[in-house]
CSV table of C-alpha atoms in Angstrom, one decimal:
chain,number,residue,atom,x,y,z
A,1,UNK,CA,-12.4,-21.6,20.4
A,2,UNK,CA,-14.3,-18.6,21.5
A,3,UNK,CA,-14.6,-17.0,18.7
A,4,UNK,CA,-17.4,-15.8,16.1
A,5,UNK,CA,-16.3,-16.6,11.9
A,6,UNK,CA,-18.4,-13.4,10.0
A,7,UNK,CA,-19.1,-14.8,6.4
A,8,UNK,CA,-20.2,-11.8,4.0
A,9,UNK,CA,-21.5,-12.8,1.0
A,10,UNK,CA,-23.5,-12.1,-1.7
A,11,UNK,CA,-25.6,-13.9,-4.2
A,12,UNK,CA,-23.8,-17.3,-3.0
A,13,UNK,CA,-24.6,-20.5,-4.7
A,14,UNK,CA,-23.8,-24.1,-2.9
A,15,UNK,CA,-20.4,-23.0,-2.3
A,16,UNK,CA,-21.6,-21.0,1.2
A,17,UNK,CA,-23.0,-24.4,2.6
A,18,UNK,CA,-20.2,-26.5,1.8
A,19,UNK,CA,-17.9,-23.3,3.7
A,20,UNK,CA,-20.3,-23.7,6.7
A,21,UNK,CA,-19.6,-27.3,6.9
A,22,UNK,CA,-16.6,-27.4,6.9
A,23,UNK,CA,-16.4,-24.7,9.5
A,24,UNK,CA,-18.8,-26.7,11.6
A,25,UNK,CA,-16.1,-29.7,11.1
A,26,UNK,CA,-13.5,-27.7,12.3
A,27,UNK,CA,-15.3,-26.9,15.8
A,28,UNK,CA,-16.6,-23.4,15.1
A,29,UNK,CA,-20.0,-22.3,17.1
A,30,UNK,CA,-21.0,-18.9,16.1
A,31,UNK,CA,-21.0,-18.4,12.1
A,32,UNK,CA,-22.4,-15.2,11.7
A,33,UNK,CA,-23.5,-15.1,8.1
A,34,UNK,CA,-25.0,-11.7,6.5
A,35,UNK,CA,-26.9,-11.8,3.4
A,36,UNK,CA,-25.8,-8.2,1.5
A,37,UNK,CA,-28.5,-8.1,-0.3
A,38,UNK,CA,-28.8,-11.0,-2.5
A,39,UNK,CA,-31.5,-11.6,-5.3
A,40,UNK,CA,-34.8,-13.7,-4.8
A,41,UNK,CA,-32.5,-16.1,-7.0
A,42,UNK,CA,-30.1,-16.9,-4.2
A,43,UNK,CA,-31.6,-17.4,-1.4
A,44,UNK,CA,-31.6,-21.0,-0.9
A,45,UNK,CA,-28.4,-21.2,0.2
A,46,UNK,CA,-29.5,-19.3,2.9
A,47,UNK,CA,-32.1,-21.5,3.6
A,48,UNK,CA,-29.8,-24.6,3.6
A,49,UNK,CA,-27.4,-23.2,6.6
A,50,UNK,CA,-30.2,-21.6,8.6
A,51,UNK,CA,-31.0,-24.8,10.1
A,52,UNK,CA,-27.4,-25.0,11.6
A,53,UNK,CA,-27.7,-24.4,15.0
A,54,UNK,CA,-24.1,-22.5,14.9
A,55,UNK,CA,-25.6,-19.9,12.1
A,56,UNK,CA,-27.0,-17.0,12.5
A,57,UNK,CA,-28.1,-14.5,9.7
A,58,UNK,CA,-28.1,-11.2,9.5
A,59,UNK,CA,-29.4,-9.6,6.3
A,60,UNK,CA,-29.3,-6.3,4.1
A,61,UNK,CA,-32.7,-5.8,2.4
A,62,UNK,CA,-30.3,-4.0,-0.3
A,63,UNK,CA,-26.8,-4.5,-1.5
A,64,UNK,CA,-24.5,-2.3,0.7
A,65,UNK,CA,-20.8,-3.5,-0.1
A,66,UNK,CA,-18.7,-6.1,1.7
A,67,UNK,CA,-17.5,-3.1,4.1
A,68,UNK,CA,-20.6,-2.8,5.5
A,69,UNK,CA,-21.7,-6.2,5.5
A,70,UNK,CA,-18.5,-6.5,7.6
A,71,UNK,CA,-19.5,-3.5,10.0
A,72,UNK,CA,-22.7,-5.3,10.2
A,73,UNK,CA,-21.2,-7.9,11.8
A,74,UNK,CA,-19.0,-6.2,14.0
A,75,UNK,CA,-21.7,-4.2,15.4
A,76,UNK,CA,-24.0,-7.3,16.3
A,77,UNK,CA,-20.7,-9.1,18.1
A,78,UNK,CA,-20.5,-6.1,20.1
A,79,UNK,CA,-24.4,-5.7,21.2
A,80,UNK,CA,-24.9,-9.6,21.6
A,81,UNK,CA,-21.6,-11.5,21.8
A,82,UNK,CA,-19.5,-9.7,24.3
A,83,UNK,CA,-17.8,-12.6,25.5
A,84,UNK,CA,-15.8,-13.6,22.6
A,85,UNK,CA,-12.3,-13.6,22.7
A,86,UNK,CA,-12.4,-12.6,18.9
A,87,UNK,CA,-13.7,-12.8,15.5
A,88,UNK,CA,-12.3,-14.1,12.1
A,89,UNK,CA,-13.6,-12.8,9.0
A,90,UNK,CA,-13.9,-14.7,5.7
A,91,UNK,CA,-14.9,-15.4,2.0
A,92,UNK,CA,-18.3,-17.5,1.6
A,93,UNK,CA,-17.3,-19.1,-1.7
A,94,UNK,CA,-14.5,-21.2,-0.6
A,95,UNK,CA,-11.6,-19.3,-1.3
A,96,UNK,CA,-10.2,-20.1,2.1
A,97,UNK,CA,-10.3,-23.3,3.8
A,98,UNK,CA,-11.5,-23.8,6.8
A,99,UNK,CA,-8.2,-25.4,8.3
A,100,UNK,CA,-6.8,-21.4,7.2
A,101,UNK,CA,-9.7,-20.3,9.1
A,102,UNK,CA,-8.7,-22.1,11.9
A,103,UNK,CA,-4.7,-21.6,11.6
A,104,UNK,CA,-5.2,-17.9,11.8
A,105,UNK,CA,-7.6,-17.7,14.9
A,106,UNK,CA,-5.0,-20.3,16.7
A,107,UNK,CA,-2.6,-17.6,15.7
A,108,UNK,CA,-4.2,-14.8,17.2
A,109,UNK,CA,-5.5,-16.3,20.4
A,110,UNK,CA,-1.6,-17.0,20.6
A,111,UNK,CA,-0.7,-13.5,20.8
A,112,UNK,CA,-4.1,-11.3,20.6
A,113,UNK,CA,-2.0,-7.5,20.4
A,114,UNK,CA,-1.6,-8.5,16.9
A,115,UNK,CA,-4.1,-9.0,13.8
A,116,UNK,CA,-3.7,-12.0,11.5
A,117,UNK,CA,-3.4,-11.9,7.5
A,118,UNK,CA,-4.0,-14.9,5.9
A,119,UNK,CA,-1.6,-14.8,3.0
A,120,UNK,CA,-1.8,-15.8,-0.1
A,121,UNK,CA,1.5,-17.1,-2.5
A,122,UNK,CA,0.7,-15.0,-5.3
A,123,UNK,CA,3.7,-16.6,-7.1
A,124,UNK,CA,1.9,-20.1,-7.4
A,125,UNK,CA,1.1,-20.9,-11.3
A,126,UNK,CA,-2.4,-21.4,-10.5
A,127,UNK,CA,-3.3,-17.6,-9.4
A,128,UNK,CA,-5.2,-16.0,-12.8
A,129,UNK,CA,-2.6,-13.3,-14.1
A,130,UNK,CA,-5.2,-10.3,-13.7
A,131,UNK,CA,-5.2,-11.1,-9.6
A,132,UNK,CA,-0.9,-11.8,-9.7
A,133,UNK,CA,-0.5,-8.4,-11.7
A,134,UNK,CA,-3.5,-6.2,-9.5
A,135,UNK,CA,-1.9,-7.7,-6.2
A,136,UNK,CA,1.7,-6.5,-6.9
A,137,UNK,CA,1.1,-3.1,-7.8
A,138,UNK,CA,-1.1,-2.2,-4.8
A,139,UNK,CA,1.9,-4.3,-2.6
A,140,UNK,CA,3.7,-2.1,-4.4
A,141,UNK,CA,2.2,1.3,-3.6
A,142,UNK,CA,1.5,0.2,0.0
A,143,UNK,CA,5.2,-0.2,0.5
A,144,UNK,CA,6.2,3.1,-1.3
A,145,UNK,CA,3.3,5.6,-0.6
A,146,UNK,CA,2.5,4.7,3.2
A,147,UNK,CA,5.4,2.2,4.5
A,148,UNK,CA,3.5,-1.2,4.7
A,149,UNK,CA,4.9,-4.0,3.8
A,150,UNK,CA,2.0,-6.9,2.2
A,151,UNK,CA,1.9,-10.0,1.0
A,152,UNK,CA,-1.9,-10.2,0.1
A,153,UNK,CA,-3.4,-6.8,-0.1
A,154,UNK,CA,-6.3,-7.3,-0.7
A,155,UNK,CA,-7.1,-10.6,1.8
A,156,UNK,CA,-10.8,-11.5,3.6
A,157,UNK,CA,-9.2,-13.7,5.8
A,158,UNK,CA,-8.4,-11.7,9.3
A,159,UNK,CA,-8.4,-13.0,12.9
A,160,UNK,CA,-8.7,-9.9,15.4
A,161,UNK,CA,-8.8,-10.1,19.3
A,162,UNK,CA,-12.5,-8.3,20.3
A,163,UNK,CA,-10.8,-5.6,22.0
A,164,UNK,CA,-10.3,-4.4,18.8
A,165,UNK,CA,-14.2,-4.7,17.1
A,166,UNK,CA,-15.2,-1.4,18.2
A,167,UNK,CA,-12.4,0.0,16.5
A,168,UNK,CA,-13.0,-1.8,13.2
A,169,UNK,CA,-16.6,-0.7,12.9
A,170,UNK,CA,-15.7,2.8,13.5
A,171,UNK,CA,-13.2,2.7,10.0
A,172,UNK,CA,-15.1,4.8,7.9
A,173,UNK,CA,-16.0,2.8,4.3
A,174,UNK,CA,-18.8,0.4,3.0
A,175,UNK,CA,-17.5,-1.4,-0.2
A,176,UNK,CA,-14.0,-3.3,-0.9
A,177,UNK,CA,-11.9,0.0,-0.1
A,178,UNK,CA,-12.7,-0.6,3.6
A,179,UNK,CA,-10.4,-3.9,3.9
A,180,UNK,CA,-7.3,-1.3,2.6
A,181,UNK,CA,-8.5,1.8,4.9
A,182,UNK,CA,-8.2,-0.9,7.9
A,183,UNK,CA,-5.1,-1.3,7.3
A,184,UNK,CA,-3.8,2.4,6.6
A,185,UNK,CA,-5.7,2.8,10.1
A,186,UNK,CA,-4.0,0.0,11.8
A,187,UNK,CA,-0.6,1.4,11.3
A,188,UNK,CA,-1.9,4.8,12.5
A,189,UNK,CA,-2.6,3.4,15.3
A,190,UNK,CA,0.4,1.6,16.1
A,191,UNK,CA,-1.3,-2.3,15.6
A,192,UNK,CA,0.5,-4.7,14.5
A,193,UNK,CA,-0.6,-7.6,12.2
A,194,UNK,CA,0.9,-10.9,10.8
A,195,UNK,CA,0.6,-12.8,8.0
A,196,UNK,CA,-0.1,-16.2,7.5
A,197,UNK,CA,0.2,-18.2,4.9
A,198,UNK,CA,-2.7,-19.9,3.8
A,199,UNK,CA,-3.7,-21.9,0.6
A,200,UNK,CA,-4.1,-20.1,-2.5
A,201,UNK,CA,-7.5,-21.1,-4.3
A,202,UNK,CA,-9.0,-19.6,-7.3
A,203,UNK,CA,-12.4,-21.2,-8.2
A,204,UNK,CA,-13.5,-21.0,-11.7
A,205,UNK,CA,-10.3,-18.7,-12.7
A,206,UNK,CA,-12.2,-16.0,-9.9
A,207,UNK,CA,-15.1,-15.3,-12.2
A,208,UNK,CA,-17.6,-15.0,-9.3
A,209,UNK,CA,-16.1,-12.3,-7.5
A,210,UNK,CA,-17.5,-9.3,-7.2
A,211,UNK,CA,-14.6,-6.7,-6.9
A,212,UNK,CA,-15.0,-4.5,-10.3
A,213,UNK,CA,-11.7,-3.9,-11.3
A,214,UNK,CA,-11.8,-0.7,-12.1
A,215,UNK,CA,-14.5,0.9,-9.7
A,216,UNK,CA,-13.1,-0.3,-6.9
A,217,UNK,CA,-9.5,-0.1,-7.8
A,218,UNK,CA,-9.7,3.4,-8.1
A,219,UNK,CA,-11.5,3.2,-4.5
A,220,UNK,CA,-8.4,1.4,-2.9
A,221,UNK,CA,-5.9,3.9,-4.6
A,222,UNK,CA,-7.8,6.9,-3.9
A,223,UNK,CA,-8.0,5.6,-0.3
A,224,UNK,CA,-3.9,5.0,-0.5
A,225,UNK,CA,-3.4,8.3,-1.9
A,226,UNK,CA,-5.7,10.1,0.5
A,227,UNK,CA,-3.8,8.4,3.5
A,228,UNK,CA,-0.1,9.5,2.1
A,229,UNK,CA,-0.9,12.9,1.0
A,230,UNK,CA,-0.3,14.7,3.7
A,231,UNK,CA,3.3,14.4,3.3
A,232,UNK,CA,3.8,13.1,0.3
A,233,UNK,CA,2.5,15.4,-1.9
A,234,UNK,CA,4.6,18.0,-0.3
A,235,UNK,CA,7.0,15.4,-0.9
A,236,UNK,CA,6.5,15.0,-4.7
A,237,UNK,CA,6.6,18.9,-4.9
A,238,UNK,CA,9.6,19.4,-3.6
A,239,UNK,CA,11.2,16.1,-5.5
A,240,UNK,CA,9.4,17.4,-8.8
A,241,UNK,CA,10.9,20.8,-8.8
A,242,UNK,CA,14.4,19.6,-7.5
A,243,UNK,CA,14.0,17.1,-10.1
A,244,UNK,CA,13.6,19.6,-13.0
A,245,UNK,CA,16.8,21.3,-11.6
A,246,UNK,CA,18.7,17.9,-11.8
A,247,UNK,CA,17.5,16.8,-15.4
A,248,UNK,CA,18.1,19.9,-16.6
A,249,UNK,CA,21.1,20.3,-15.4
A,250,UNK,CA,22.5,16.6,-16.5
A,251,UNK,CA,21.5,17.6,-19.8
A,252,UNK,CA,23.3,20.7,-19.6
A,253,UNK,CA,26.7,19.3,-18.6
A,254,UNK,CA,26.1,16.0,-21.0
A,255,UNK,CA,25.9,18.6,-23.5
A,256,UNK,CA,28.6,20.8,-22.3
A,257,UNK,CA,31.1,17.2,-22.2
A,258,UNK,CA,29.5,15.6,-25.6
A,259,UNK,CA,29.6,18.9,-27.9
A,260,UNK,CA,29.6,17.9,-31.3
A,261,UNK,CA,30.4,21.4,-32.2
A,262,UNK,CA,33.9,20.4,-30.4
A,263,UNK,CA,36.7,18.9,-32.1
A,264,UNK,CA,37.8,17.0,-29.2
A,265,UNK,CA,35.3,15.4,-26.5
A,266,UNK,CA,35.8,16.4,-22.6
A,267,UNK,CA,36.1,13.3,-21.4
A,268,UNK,CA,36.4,10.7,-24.1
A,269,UNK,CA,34.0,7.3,-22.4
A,270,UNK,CA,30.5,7.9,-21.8
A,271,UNK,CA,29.9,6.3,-19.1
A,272,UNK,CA,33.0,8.8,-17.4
A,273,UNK,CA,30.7,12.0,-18.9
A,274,UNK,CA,27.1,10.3,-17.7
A,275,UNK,CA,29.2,10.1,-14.3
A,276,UNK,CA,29.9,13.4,-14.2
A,277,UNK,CA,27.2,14.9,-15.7
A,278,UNK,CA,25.1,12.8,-13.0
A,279,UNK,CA,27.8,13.7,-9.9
A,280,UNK,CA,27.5,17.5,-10.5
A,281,UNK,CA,23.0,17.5,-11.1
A,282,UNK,CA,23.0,15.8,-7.6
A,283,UNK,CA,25.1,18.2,-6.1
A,284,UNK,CA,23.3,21.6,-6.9
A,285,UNK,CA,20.3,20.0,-6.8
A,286,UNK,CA,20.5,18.5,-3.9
A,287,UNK,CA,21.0,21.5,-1.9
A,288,UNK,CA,17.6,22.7,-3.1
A,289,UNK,CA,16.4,19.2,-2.2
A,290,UNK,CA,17.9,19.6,1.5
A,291,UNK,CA,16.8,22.5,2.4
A,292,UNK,CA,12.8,22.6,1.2
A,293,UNK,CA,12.0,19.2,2.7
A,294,UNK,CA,13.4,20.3,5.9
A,295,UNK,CA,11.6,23.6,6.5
A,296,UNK,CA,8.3,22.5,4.5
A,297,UNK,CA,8.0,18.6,3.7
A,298,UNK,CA,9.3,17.3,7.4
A,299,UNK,CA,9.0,20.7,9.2
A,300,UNK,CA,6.9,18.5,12.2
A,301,UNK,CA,9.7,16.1,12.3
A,302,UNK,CA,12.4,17.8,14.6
A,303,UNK,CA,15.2,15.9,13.7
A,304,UNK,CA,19.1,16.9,14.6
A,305,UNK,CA,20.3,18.8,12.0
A,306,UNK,CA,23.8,17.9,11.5
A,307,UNK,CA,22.7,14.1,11.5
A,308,UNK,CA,19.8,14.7,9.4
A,309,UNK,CA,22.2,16.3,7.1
A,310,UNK,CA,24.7,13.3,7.1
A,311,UNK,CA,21.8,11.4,6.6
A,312,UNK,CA,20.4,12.7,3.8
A,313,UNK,CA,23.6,12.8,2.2
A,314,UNK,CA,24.4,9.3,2.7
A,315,UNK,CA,20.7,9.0,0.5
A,316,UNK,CA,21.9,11.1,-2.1
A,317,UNK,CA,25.2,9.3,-2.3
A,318,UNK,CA,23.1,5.8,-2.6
A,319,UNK,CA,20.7,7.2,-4.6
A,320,UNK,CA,23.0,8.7,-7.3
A,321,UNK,CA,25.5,5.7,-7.6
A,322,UNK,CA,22.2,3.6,-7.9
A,323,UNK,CA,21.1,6.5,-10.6
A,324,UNK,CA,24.1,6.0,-12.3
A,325,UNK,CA,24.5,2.7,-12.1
A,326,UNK,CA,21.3,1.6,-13.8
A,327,UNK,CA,20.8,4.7,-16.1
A,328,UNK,CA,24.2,3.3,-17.5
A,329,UNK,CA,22.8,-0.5,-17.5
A,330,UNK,CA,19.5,0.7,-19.2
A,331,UNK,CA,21.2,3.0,-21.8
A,332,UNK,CA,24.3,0.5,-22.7
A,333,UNK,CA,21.8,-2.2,-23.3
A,334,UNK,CA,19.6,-0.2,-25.2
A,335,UNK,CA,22.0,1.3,-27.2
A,336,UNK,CA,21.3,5.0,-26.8
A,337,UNK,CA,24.5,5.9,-24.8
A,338,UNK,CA,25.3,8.3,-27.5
A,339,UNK,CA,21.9,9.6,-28.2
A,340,UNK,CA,21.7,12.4,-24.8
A,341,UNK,CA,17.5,13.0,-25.6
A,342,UNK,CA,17.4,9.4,-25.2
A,343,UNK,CA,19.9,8.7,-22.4
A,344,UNK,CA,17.5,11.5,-20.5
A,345,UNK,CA,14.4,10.0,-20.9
A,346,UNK,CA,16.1,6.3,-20.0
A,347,UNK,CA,17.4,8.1,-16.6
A,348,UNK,CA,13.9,9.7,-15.9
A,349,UNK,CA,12.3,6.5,-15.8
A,350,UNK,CA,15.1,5.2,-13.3
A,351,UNK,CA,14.4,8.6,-10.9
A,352,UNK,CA,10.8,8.1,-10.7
A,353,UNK,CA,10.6,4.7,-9.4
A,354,UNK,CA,14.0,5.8,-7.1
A,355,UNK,CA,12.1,8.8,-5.7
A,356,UNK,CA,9.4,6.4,-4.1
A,357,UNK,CA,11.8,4.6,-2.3
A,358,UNK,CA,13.3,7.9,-1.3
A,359,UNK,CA,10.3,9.1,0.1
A,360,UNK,CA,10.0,6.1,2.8
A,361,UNK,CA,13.9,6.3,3.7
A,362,UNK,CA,13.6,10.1,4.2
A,363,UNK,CA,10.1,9.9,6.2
A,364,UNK,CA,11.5,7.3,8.4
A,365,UNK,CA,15.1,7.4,8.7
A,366,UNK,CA,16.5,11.0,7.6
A,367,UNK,CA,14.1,13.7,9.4
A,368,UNK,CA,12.4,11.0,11.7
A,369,UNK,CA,11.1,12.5,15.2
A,370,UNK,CA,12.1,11.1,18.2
A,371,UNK,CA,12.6,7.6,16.6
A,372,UNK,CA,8.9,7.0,16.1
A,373,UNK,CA,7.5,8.5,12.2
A,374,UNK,CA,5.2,11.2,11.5
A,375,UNK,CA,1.4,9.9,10.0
């Protein structure tokens, strides 16, 4: 195959030469191997796979983050390697084997439009419970905040035709928020990727890595955020202040049907008064709803207005009985169904996580534009 393997790494121990080898084993030519700035102590791993014929090393004299180390890379395969058919990037310390590496550039010589994931099975009993947990929240607010659905969010192992290298090096970042701006920019611009499912190893429980969980978590999300905003915080707004109409008003009528000052209760089950009380919130407060994400949230989205209005009222029909449904689950369960303070909190909870999903539907269903969504 005709194509370069870009290893970043930093500080490695023997772990980098026994990747090389392998790669070497599996046919590979051109292992581009950047040194981001390791210590004095480390360098003899560098040493070791210099003599490889197949290795070349490019090096930071400081520590400049796996994005750049990356961008490095990219840059040299454009100036000196502009024959390649495409590049594969991957973790030095054996976290994916080189038959992966392989699988995924067969993949996307196959059908080079698209760029491969190699995924991991977060599910597997080995993966260490900080890396299951960390991966499934940021699937999580990749799905709800911008639309993409992962896998492995945060995976090194990507095949990538070179028509697409000049792109890549232009993605602004330097550290482990790059791999998520990637791809946030991939699905700007309209390229498609695949995931492939690779092995999942975890050496040593992860403890060499160097993502800092908290640094460069709040890198990724801040990326995330940053790449959603433009809508969704117009978005979260308008839901936040139509929300206020609808809790309040729920609590009103749950009030007005559960008044203890009353001799005799409205409606005598509570599950009929939470349906009510949730039936008639929706209603005003969806109008509210309707209205400001039309004119201000989607405004750039010129979508018919008597389907966008069906639509989004087949959404609030969904989204209530799902409401409902679960706000009556939750509160039955944990026996606060007579306790309305508590019964409103239990259906807050429910809304929140409800209002991200309704954020995707009404981006790319309700006031889409001419079938193809507003970025």
């Amino acid at each position: 195959m005709n194509v370069s393997v870009i290893l970043p790494s930093l500080n490695p121990d023997e772990k980098l030469v026994g990747v090389v080898k392998g790669l070497i084993g599996e046919g590979f030519k051109d292992i581009i191997v950047v040194n981001d700035g390791s210590s004095k102590e480390h360098m003899e791993p560098f040493g070791i796979v210099s003599q490889f014929e197949e290795i070349t090393i490019l090096t930071h004299e400081v520590n400049k983050g796996k994005g750049r180390a990356l961008k490095t890379a990219y840059e040299y395969c454009i100036a000196e390697r502009p024959d390649i058919d495409g590049v594969v990037t991957a973790d030095a310390d054996g976290q994916h084997t080189p038959s992966d590496i392989k699988a995924c550039c067969e993949e996307m010589l196959a059908d080079p439009k698209y760029v491969i994931l190699g995924c991991r099975d977060f599910s597997e009993p080995g993966v260490p419970w900080k890396s299951r947990v960390g991966n499934n929240i940021t699937s999580f607010m990749f799905k709800s905040a911008c639309g993409i659905r992962l896998g492995d969010t945060q995976t090194g192992l990507r095949a990538f035709s070179a028509e697409y290298l000049r792109f890549m090096a232009d993605i602004p970042g330097d550290r482990y928020e790059y791999e998520t701006r990637v791809l946030l920019e991939m699905k700007k611009n309209d390229i498609d990727f695949k995931e492939v499912k690779i092995e999942t190893v975890y050496i040593e429980d992860n403890r060499e890595s160097h993502f800092h969980p908290v640094k460069d978590s709040y890198k990724i999300y801040k990326v995330i955020f940053k790449h959603s905003s433009h809508s969704f915080i117009k978005f979260a707004l308008s839901s936040l202040s139509s929300w206020v109409v609808d809790i309040g008003m729920f609590y009103l009528f749950l009030y007005m049907l559960n008044n203890p000052y009353s001799d005799n209760l409205w409606i005598e089950s509570f599950a009929s008064r939470e349906l009510v009380a949730t039936i008639s919130a929706r209603v005003l407060s969806s109008v509210f709803n309707y209205v400001v994400n039309r004119l201000i949230v989607f405004k750039g989205n010129k979508s018919d207005k008597v389907k966008s209005v069906a639509k989004y009222y087949l959404l609030v029909a969904v989204q209530m009985a799902a409401s409902y449904g679960l706000v009556y689950l939750f509160a039955t369960v944990l026996k606060v169904d007579s306790n309305n303070i508590l019964t409103t909190v239990v259906k807050c909870v429910v809304d929140i996580l409800l209002f991200l999903i309704s954020f995707q539907i009404q981006k790319r269903w309700v006031f889409k534009k001419d079938g193809r969504v507003k970025q």
